[in-house]
Short mmCIF file of C-alpha atoms and ligand atoms in Angstrom, two decimals:
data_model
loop_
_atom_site.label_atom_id
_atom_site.label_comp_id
_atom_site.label_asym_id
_atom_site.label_seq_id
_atom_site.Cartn_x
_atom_site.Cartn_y
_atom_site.Cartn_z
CA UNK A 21 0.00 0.00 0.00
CA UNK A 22 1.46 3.46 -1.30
CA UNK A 23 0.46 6.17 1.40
CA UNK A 24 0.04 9.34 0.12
CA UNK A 25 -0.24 12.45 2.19
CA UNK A 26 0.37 15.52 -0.47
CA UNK A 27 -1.81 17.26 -2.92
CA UNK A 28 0.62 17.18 -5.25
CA UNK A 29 1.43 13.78 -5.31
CA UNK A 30 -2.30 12.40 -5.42
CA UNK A 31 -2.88 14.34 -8.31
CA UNK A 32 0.58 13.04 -9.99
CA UNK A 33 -0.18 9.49 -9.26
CA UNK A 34 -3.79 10.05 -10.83
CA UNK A 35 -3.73 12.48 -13.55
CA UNK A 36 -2.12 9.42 -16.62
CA UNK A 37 -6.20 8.65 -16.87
CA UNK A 38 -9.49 7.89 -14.68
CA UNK A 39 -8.97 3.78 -15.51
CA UNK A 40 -10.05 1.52 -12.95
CA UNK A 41 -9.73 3.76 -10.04
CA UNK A 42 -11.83 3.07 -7.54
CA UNK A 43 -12.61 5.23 -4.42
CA UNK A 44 -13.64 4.81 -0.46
CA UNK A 45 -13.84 8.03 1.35
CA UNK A 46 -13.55 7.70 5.25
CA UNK A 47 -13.12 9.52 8.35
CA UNK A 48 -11.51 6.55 9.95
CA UNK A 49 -11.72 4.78 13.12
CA UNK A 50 -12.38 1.80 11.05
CA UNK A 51 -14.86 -0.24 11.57
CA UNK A 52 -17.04 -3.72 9.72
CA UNK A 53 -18.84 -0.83 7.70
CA UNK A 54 -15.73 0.77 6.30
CA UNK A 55 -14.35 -2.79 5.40
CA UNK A 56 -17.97 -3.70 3.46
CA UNK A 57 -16.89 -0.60 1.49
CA UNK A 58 -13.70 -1.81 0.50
CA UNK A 59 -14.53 -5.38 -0.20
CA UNK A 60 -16.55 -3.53 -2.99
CA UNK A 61 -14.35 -1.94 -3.96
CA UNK A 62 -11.63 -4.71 -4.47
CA UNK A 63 -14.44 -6.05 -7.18
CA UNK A 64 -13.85 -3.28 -9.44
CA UNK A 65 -10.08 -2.26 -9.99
CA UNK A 66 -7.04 -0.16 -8.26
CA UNK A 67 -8.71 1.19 -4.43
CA UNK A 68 -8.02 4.64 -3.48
CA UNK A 69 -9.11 5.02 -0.05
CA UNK A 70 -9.32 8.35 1.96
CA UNK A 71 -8.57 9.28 5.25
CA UNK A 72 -9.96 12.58 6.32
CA UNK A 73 -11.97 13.93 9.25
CA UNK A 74 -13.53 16.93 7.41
CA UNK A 75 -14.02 19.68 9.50
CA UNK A 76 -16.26 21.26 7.20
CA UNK A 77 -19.33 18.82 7.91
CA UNK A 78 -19.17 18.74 11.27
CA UNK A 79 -21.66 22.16 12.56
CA UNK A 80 -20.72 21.46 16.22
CA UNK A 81 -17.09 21.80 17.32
CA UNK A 82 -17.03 19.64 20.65
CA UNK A 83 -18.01 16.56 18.06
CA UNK A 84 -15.41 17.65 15.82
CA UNK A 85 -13.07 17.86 18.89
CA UNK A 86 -14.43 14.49 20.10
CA UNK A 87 -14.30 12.52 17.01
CA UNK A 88 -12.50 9.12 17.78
CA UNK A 89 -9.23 8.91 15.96
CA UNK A 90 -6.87 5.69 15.58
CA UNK A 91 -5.17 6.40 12.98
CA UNK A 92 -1.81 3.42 13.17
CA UNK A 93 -4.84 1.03 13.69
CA UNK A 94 -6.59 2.53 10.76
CA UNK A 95 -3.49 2.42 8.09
CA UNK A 96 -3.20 -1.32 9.30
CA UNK A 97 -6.69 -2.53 8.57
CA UNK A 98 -6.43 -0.56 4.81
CA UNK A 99 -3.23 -2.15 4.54
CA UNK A 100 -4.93 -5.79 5.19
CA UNK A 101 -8.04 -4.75 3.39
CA UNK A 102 -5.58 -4.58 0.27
CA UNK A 103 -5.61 -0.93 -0.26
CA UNK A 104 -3.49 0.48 -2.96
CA UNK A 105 -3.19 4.01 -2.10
CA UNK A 106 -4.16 5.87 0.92
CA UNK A 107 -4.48 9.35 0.55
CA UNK A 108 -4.39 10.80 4.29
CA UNK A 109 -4.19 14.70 3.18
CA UNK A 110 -3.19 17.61 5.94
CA UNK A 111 -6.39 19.92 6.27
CA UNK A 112 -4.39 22.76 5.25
CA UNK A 113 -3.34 21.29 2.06
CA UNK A 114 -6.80 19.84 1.05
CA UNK A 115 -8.67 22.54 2.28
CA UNK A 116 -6.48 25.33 0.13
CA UNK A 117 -8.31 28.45 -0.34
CA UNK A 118 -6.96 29.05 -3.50
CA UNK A 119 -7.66 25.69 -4.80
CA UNK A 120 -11.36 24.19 -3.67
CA UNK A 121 -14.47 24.94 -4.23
CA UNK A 122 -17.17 25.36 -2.63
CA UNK A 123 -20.49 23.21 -3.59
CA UNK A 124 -23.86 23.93 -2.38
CA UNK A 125 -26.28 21.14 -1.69
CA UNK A 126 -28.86 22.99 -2.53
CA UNK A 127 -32.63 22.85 -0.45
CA UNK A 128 -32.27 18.80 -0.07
CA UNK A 129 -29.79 19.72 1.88
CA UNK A 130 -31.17 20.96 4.01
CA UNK A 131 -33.59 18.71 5.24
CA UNK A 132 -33.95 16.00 7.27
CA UNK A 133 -30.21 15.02 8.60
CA UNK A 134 -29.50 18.61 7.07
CA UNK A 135 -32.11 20.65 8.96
CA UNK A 136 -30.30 19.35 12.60
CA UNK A 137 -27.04 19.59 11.36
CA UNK A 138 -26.95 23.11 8.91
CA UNK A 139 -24.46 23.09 6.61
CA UNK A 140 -23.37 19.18 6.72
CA UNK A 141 -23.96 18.59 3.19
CA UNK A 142 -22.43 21.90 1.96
CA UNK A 143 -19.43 20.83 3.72
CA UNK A 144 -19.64 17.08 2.29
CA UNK A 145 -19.96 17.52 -1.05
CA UNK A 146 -16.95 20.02 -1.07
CA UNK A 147 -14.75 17.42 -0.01
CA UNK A 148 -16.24 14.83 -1.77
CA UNK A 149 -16.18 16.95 -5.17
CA UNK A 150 -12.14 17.62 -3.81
CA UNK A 151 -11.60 14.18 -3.97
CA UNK A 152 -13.06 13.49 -7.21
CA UNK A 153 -11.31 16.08 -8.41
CA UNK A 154 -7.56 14.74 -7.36
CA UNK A 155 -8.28 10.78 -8.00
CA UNK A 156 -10.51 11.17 -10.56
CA UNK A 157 -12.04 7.82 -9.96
CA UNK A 158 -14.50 5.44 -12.11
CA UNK A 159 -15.89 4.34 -9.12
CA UNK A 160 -17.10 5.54 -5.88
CA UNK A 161 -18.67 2.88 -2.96
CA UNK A 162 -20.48 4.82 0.14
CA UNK A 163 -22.57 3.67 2.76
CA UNK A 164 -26.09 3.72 2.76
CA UNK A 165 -26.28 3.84 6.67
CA UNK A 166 -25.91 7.55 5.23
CA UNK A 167 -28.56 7.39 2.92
CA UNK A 168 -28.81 11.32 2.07
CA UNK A 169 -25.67 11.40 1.92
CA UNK A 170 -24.93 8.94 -1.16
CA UNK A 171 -28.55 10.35 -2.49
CA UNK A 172 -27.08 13.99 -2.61
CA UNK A 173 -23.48 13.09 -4.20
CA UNK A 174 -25.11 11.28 -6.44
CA UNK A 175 -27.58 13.80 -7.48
CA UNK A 176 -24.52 16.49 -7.36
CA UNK A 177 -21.55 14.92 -8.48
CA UNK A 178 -22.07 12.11 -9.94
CA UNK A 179 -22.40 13.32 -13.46
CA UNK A 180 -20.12 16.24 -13.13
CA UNK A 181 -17.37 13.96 -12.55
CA UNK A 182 -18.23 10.83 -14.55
CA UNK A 183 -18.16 8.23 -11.37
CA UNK A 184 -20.44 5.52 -10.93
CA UNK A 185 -21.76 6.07 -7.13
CA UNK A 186 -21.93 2.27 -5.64
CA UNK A 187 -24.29 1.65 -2.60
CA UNK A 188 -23.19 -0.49 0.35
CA UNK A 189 -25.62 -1.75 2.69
CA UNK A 190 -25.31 -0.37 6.44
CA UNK A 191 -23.42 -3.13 8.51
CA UNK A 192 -24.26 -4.00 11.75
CA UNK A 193 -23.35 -6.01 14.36
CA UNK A 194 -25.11 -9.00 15.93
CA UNK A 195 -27.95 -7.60 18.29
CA UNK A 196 -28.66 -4.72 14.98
CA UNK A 197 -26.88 -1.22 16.03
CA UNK A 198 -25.44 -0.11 12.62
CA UNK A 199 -21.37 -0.04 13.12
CA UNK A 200 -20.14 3.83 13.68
CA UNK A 201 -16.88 5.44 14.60
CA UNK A 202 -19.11 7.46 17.03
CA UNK A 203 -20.04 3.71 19.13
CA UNK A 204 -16.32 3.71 20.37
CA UNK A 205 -17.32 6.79 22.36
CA UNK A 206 -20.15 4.58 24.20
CA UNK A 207 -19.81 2.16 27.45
CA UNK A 208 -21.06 -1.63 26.37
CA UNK A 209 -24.20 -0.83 28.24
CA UNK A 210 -24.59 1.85 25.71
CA UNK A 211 -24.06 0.12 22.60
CA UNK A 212 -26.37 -2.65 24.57
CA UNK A 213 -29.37 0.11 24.56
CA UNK A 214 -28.88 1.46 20.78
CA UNK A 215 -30.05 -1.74 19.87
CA UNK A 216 -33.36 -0.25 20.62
CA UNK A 217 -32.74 1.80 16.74
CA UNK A 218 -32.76 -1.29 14.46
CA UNK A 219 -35.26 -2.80 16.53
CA UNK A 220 -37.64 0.26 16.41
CA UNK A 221 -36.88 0.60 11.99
CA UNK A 222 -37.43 -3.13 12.16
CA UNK A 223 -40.96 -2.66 13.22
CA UNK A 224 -42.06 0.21 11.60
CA UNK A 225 -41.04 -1.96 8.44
CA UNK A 226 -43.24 -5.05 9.68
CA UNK A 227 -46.30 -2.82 10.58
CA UNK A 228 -45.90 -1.16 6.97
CA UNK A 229 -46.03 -4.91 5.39
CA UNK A 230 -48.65 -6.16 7.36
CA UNK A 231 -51.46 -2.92 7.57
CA UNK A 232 -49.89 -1.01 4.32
CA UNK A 233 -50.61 1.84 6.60
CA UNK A 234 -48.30 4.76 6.30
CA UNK A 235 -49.77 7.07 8.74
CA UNK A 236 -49.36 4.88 11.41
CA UNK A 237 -45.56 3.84 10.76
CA UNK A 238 -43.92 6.76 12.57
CA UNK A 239 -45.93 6.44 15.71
CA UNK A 240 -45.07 2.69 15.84
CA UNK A 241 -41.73 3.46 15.70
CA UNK A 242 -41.82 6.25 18.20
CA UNK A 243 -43.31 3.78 20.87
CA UNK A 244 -40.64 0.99 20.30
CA UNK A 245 -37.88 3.62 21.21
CA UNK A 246 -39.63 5.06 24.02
CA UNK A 247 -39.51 1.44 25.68
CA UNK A 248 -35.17 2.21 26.09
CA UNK A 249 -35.79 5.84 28.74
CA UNK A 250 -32.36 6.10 27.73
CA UNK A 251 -32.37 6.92 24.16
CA UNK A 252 -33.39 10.49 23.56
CA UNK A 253 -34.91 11.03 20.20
CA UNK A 254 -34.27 13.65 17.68
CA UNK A 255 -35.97 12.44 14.92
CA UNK A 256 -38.08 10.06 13.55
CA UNK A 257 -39.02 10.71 9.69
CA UNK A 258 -41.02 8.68 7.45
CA UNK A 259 -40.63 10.24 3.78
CA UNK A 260 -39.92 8.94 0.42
CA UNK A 261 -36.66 8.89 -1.04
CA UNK A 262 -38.14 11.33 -3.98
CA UNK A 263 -38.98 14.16 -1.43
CA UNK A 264 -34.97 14.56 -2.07
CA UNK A 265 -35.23 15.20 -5.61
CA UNK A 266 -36.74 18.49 -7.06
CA UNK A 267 -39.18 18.75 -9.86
CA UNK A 268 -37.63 17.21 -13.59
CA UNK A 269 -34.63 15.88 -11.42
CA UNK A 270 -33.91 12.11 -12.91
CA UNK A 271 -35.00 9.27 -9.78
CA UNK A 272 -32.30 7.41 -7.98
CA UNK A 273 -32.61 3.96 -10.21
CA UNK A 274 -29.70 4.07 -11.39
CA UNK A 275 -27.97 4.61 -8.22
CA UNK A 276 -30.04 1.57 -6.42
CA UNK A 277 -30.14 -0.35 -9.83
CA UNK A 278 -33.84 -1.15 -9.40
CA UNK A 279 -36.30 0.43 -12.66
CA UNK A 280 -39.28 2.59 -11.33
CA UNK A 281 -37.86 3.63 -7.70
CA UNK A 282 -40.41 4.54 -5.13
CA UNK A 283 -38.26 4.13 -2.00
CA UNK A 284 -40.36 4.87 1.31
CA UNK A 285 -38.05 5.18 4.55
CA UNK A 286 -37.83 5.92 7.90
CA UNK A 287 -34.83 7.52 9.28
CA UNK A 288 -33.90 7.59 13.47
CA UNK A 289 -31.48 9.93 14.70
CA UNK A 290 -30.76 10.51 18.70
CA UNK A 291 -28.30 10.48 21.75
CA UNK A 292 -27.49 7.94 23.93
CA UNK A 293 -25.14 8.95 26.70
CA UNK A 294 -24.54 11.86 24.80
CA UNK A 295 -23.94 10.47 21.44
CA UNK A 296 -25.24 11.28 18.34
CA UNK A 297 -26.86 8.14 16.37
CA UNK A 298 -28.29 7.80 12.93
CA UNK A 299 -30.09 4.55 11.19
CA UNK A 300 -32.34 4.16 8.55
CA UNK A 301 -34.41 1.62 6.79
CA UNK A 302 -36.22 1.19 3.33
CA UNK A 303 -39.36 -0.19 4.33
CA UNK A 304 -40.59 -1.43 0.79
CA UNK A 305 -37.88 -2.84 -0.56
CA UNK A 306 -36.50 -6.39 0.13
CA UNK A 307 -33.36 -5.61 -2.12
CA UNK A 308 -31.87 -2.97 0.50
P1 AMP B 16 -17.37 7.87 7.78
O1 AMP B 16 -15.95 7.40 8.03
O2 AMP B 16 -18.27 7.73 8.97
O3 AMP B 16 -17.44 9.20 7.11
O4 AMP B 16 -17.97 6.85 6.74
C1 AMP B 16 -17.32 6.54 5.54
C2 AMP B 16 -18.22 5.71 4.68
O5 AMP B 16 -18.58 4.52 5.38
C3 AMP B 16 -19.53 6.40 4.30
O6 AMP B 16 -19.82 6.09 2.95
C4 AMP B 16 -20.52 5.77 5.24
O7 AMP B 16 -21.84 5.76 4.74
C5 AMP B 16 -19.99 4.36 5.34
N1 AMP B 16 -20.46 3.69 6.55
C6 AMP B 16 -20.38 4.15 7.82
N2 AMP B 16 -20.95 3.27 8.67
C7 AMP B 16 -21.41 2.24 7.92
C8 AMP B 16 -22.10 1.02 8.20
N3 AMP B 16 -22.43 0.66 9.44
N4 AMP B 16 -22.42 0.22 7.16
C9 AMP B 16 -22.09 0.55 5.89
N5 AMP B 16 -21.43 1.68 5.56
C10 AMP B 16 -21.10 2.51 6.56
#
């Protein structure tokens, strides 16, 4: 695994053509998600993974502060993941004034995840477009624990820069809490009580299937999570996937791979001891 830490020399080693590249954005403090990513990856050519805790998406600073960083464990697991280049850029260099540019997600970015967390996607799909940008990949694979996320770099970049955005599906460990750098920050008993998210999406999903009532879904999932007193909500939404495209915007098919996409979710966030959780499901859809 070449590591890569400059501007300068990412752009070197990518500039001869965009063959075969294929690219994994993280944050690190690896975890069973990240490494779903880059098994995809390793099915589609040379893997470009991307170490980077972007200060830009982060609209609090104490969880910017708090963010769990391993870094020598991280470059270890890429290295056994069979990563060919790591690109772990200084913020000074990546964020260059003179170089980036700003992209705007627009008003579906500013809803749901984006109207608790202003500015999250502005500051994602800068980075994300500054990473196209230098690798200039074929291929990108993201999560879709972050499902707004992959919808709205999809939607933005996708075409701009030619890549072929690849969905992963959220990882999670045994009792159902989706894998996130943030669970390192909770105690066992913790971790023990998130359960309570993929239990609650899990039955909003069932009531949908059995009454094909959509009214009712949010409320069902709103009494499952009160059962744990210690998981404070801050959202529950039940919306479809197309409330994130504007009129005359093409559907995300292409990006799921399934004709005639009517998506419906529901989407959790909250705190439990203090940290911030996310989770979502598709509840008509046995593919995702
Ligand atoms: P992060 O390091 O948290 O910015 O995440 C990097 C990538 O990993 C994003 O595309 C996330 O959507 C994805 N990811 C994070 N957690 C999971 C998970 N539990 N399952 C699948 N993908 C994930």
């Amino acid at each position: 695994m070449i590591i890569v830490e400059s501007v300068e020399e990412i752009k070197k080693i990518c500039k001869a053509s965009n063959d075969g590249r294929v690219i994994v954005p993280t944050m690190g403090a690896l975890h069973e998600g990240h490494i779903a990513l880059l098994n995809k990856a390793r099915e589609f050519g040379n893997v470009f993974a991307t170490l980077f805790i972007n200060p830009l998406q982060f609209n609090n600073l104490n969880d910017f502060d708090a963010y769990p960083q391993t870094i020598e464990k991280d470059i270890d697991i890429f290295d056994q993941n069979e990563v060919d280049v790591l690109f772990m850029p200084s913020t000074e260099d990546i964020l260059d004034q003179k170089q980036i540019q700003a992209i705007d997600a627009g008003p579906t970015g500013d809803i749901w995840e984006g109207s608790f967390r202003p500015g999250h996607f502005n500051g994602v799909l800068t980075i994300v477009n500054r990473l196209f940008e230098l690798i200039r990949p074929s291929k990108a694979i993201f999560g879709l624990k972050d499902i707004q996320q992959i919808c709205l770099i999809y939607k933005e970049l996708s075409s701009v820069h030619n890549v072929q955005i690849l969905p992963v599906m959220t990882q999670r460990n045994s009792s159902g809490l989706a894998y996130s750098s943030r669970n390192s920050l909770m105690t066992e008993d913790g971790k023990r009580k998130a359960s309570i998210i993929f239990k609650a999406l899990k039955s909003g999903k069932e009531y949908w299937r059995t009454n094909r009532n959509l009214e009712n879904v949010k409320g069902k999932v709103i009494e499952l999570l009160n059962t744990e007193p210690d998981f404070e909500i801050q959202y529950v939404e039940n919306e479809p996937l197309s409330n994130l495209m504007r009129p005359g915007e093409k559907d995300f098919s292409d990006l799921f791979g399934e004709p005639n996409l009517n998506y419906q979710l529901i989407m959790i966030a909250g705190y439990i001891e203090g940290i911030r959780l996310i989770d979502n499901i598709i509840i008509n859809s046995d593919k995702y």
